[in-house]
Short mmCIF file of C-alpha atoms in Angstrom, two decimals:
data_model
loop_
_atom_site.label_atom_id
_atom_site.label_comp_id
_atom_site.label_asym_id
_atom_site.label_seq_id
_atom_site.Cartn_x
_atom_site.Cartn_y
_atom_site.Cartn_z
CA MET A 2 13.76 18.47 27.89
CA PRO A 3 13.37 19.65 24.26
CA ALA A 4 12.34 17.07 21.69
CA GLY A 5 14.99 15.97 19.22
CA PRO A 6 14.67 16.59 15.51
CA ALA A 7 12.16 14.44 13.64
CA ARG A 8 13.65 11.51 11.77
CA VAL A 9 14.03 12.14 8.05
CA LEU A 10 12.34 9.50 5.90
CA ARG A 11 14.63 7.93 3.31
CA VAL A 12 13.06 7.26 -0.10
CA LEU A 13 14.31 5.30 -3.11
CA VAL A 14 12.65 6.36 -6.39
CA VAL A 15 12.33 3.73 -9.14
CA ASP A 16 10.99 4.69 -12.58
CA ASP A 17 12.23 4.06 -16.10
CA GLU A 18 11.53 7.67 -17.16
CA PRO A 19 14.32 10.08 -16.13
CA LEU A 20 11.99 13.08 -16.18
CA VAL A 21 9.59 11.37 -13.77
CA ARG A 22 12.43 10.53 -11.40
CA VAL A 23 13.65 14.13 -11.43
CA GLY A 24 10.14 15.43 -10.76
CA LEU A 25 9.60 13.05 -7.86
CA ARG A 26 12.97 13.95 -6.36
CA VAL A 27 12.23 17.67 -6.56
CA ILE A 28 8.83 17.25 -4.92
CA LEU A 29 10.02 14.99 -2.12
CA ASP A 30 13.32 16.74 -1.37
CA ALA A 31 11.35 19.95 -0.84
CA GLU A 32 9.82 18.35 2.27
CA PRO A 33 11.84 18.86 5.48
CA ASP A 34 11.15 15.34 6.73
CA ILE A 35 11.80 13.43 3.46
CA GLU A 36 15.02 12.78 1.55
CA VAL A 37 15.45 10.94 -1.74
CA VAL A 38 18.53 8.81 -1.09
CA GLY A 39 18.73 7.09 -4.47
CA GLU A 40 17.19 6.37 -7.86
CA ALA A 41 16.87 3.33 -10.09
CA ALA A 42 15.63 3.01 -13.66
CA ASP A 43 14.37 -0.59 -13.59
CA GLY A 44 13.18 -3.24 -11.19
CA ALA A 45 16.30 -5.26 -11.92
CA ASP A 46 18.33 -2.56 -10.18
CA VAL A 47 16.16 -2.45 -7.07
CA PRO A 48 17.85 -5.09 -4.85
CA GLY A 49 21.26 -3.44 -5.23
CA ALA A 50 19.82 0.04 -4.76
CA VAL A 51 17.96 -1.01 -1.61
CA GLU A 52 21.14 -2.56 -0.23
CA ALA A 53 23.15 0.58 -0.99
CA THR A 54 20.71 3.21 0.24
CA ARG A 55 18.71 1.49 3.02
CA PRO A 56 15.46 3.38 2.31
CA ASP A 57 12.39 3.50 4.52
CA VAL A 58 10.12 3.61 1.46
CA VAL A 59 10.60 2.47 -2.12
CA LEU A 60 8.48 4.54 -4.52
CA LEU A 61 8.12 2.17 -7.42
CA ASP A 62 6.66 2.41 -10.94
CA VAL A 63 4.46 -0.62 -11.49
CA ARG A 64 5.30 -0.87 -15.22
CA MET A 65 8.95 -1.03 -16.31
CA PRO A 66 10.57 -2.62 -19.38
CA ARG A 67 12.79 -5.36 -17.96
CA VAL A 68 11.71 -6.19 -14.42
CA ASP A 69 8.36 -4.66 -13.52
CA GLY A 70 7.17 -3.34 -10.18
CA ILE A 71 5.44 -6.60 -9.29
CA ALA A 72 8.61 -8.68 -9.43
CA ALA A 73 10.55 -5.87 -7.78
CA THR A 74 8.02 -5.76 -4.94
CA ARG A 75 8.43 -9.48 -4.34
CA ALA A 76 12.20 -9.03 -4.14
CA ILE A 77 11.86 -6.12 -1.72
CA VAL A 78 9.43 -7.73 0.74
CA ALA A 79 11.55 -10.89 0.82
CA ARG A 80 14.28 -8.90 2.57
CA ALA A 81 14.63 -8.67 6.33
CA PRO A 82 14.09 -6.00 7.38
CA ALA A 83 12.20 -4.83 4.31
CA PRO A 84 11.42 -1.21 3.40
CA ARG A 85 7.84 -0.27 2.73
CA VAL A 86 6.69 -0.31 -0.89
CA LEU A 87 4.49 2.32 -2.53
CA VAL A 88 3.71 1.60 -6.18
CA MET A 89 2.82 4.22 -8.77
CA THR A 90 0.55 3.80 -11.76
CA THR A 91 -0.84 5.95 -14.55
CA PHE A 92 -4.24 4.29 -14.73
CA GLU A 93 -6.65 3.61 -11.86
CA ASN A 94 -7.81 0.31 -13.37
CA ASP A 95 -4.28 -0.99 -14.00
CA ASP A 96 -4.31 -4.77 -13.49
CA HIS A 97 -0.69 -4.54 -12.39
CA VAL A 98 -1.75 -2.66 -9.26
CA LEU A 99 -3.74 -5.62 -7.97
CA ASP A 100 -0.80 -7.94 -8.66
CA ALA A 101 1.57 -5.56 -6.86
CA LEU A 102 -0.72 -5.45 -3.83
CA ARG A 103 -0.87 -9.25 -3.84
CA ALA A 104 2.93 -9.29 -4.02
CA GLY A 105 3.18 -7.22 -0.85
CA ALA A 106 3.05 -3.53 -1.79
CA HIS A 107 1.71 -1.43 1.06
CA GLY A 108 -0.26 0.94 -1.14
CA PHE A 109 -0.46 2.67 -4.48
CA LEU A 110 -0.97 6.11 -5.91
CA LEU A 111 -1.60 7.65 -9.28
CA LYS A 112 1.16 9.53 -11.08
CA ARG A 113 -1.13 12.52 -11.37
CA THR A 114 -1.34 12.76 -7.57
CA ARG A 115 -0.85 16.28 -6.22
CA PRO A 116 2.63 16.97 -4.77
CA GLU A 117 1.33 17.42 -1.23
CA ASP A 118 -0.58 14.13 -1.44
CA LEU A 119 2.51 12.35 -2.72
CA ALA A 120 4.52 13.48 0.30
CA GLN A 121 1.73 12.50 2.67
CA ALA A 122 1.44 9.07 1.03
CA VAL A 123 5.13 8.47 1.71
CA ARG A 124 4.65 9.46 5.36
CA VAL A 125 1.59 7.23 5.80
CA VAL A 126 3.30 4.17 4.36
CA ALA A 127 6.60 4.84 6.16
CA HIS A 128 4.86 4.93 9.52
CA GLY A 129 3.44 1.46 9.12
CA GLU A 130 0.00 2.20 7.75
CA SER A 131 -1.37 0.99 4.44
CA LEU A 132 -2.37 3.48 1.78
CA LEU A 133 -5.54 2.26 0.15
CA PHE A 134 -7.96 4.02 -2.17
CA PRO A 135 -11.21 2.06 -1.72
CA ASP A 136 -12.90 3.37 -4.87
CA ALA A 137 -9.94 2.37 -7.02
CA VAL A 138 -9.68 -1.06 -5.40
CA ARG A 139 -13.41 -1.58 -5.95
CA ARG A 140 -13.01 -0.72 -9.63
CA ILE A 141 -10.13 -3.16 -9.98
CA ALA A 142 -12.09 -5.85 -8.14
CA THR A 143 -15.08 -5.34 -10.43
CA ALA A 144 -12.89 -6.25 -13.40
CA HIS A 145 -11.72 -9.45 -11.68
CA PRO A 146 -14.44 -11.99 -10.85
CA ALA A 147 -14.32 -13.48 -7.36
CA ARG A 148 -12.09 -16.53 -7.15
CA GLY A 149 -14.11 -18.50 -4.62
CA ASP A 150 -14.65 -17.86 -0.94
CA ALA A 151 -11.03 -18.01 0.20
CA LEU A 152 -12.05 -16.52 3.53
CA ARG A 153 -14.23 -19.48 4.48
CA SER A 154 -11.30 -21.48 5.82
CA ALA A 155 -10.08 -18.49 7.82
CA ARG A 156 -13.06 -18.82 10.18
CA LEU A 157 -13.31 -15.15 11.01
CA THR A 158 -15.53 -14.25 13.93
CA GLU A 159 -18.56 -12.07 13.27
CA ARG A 160 -16.76 -9.07 14.76
CA GLU A 161 -13.62 -9.69 12.69
CA GLY A 162 -15.84 -9.80 9.61
CA ASP A 163 -17.37 -6.45 10.59
CA VAL A 164 -13.89 -4.96 10.98
CA LEU A 165 -12.75 -6.32 7.61
CA ARG A 166 -15.78 -4.88 5.82
CA LEU A 167 -15.05 -1.45 7.28
CA MET A 168 -11.36 -1.79 6.43
CA ALA A 169 -12.45 -2.36 2.83
CA THR A 170 -14.05 1.08 2.82
CA GLY A 171 -10.72 2.67 3.80
CA ARG A 172 -11.62 3.43 7.40
CA SER A 173 -8.84 3.77 9.96
CA ASN A 174 -8.77 1.84 13.24
CA GLN A 175 -10.08 4.90 15.05
CA GLU A 176 -12.98 5.29 12.61
CA ILE A 177 -13.79 1.58 12.87
CA ALA A 178 -13.76 1.86 16.65
CA GLY A 179 -16.26 4.73 16.53
CA GLU A 180 -18.57 2.94 14.13
CA LEU A 181 -18.57 -0.34 16.06
CA PHE A 182 -18.52 1.28 19.53
CA LEU A 183 -15.24 -0.42 20.42
CA GLY A 184 -11.95 0.76 21.86
CA VAL A 185 -9.14 1.45 19.40
CA GLU A 186 -6.95 -1.20 21.07
CA THR A 187 -9.76 -3.74 20.68
CA VAL A 188 -9.94 -2.92 16.97
CA ARG A 189 -6.18 -3.32 16.65
CA THR A 190 -6.49 -6.75 18.25
CA HIS A 191 -9.24 -7.75 15.81
CA VAL A 192 -7.15 -6.48 12.87
CA GLY A 193 -4.11 -8.44 14.05
CA ASN A 194 -6.19 -11.59 14.50
CA LEU A 195 -7.80 -11.41 11.07
CA LEU A 196 -4.46 -10.72 9.36
CA ALA A 197 -3.04 -13.82 11.03
CA LYS A 198 -6.04 -15.93 10.05
CA LEU A 199 -5.87 -14.75 6.44
CA GLY A 200 -2.10 -15.25 6.29
CA VAL A 201 -1.49 -11.75 4.92
CA ARG A 202 1.09 -9.09 5.78
CA ASP A 203 -1.11 -6.04 6.20
CA ARG A 204 -4.58 -4.54 5.84
CA THR A 205 -4.08 -3.78 2.15
CA GLN A 206 -3.63 -7.47 1.36
CA ALA A 207 -6.55 -8.31 3.64
CA VAL A 208 -8.83 -5.96 1.70
CA VAL A 209 -7.66 -7.39 -1.63
CA ALA A 210 -8.41 -10.90 -0.33
CA ALA A 211 -11.84 -9.76 0.83
CA TYR A 212 -12.75 -8.45 -2.63
CA GLU A 213 -11.22 -11.38 -4.51
CA SER A 214 -13.08 -13.93 -2.40
CA GLY A 215 -16.40 -12.13 -2.74
CA PHE A 216 -16.56 -11.52 1.03
CA VAL A 217 -16.88 -7.82 0.21
CA ARG A 218 -18.85 -6.97 -2.92
CA PRO A 219 -17.97 -3.93 -5.04
CA SER A 220 -20.65 -1.27 -4.95
CA PRO A 221 -22.58 -0.82 -8.21
#
């Protein structure tokens, strides 16, 4: 029996600069499996746009004049079901990125990202994975002193701690499994357990918590 056509990913683009929105639409609409279903110019317009277009992914500028991407992210993830959120920034060391990740964004990318990498980022986030650039997160963490060992009360097992440290380097479950000589399903179980213990939504927030608590130290 022949396979049916692949599902087209629906994307909502949010940026206060019209030229940026047009560019993003052109890039993404050129992909056979991605469709831009709507645009918004400010975070204040996001709840209505999400309701109207039902996107799989919201591609969201982190800095906007009225309601920024951080507040917009909070509004998006409060929905049920919520689309995935991918925030965009101009600068790698943008403090707003860390706040957006804390608020529930599933990843971030730079506005100078290559077109093919932009499309792939949308696919990664849409399919339930978190898009994390370890070097960029380390740079952000370096600029923000640790806020105490918040992970102490989580009582992670030694193996869960090993998994979290490798997650912080950007490794996938399969890569973690190979490094720790575990099955991929075992790694998934450890990831699920540590997310529950940390009280976070996904691995991106877990990595942010690991850096902020000092559990993982930025490399010099």
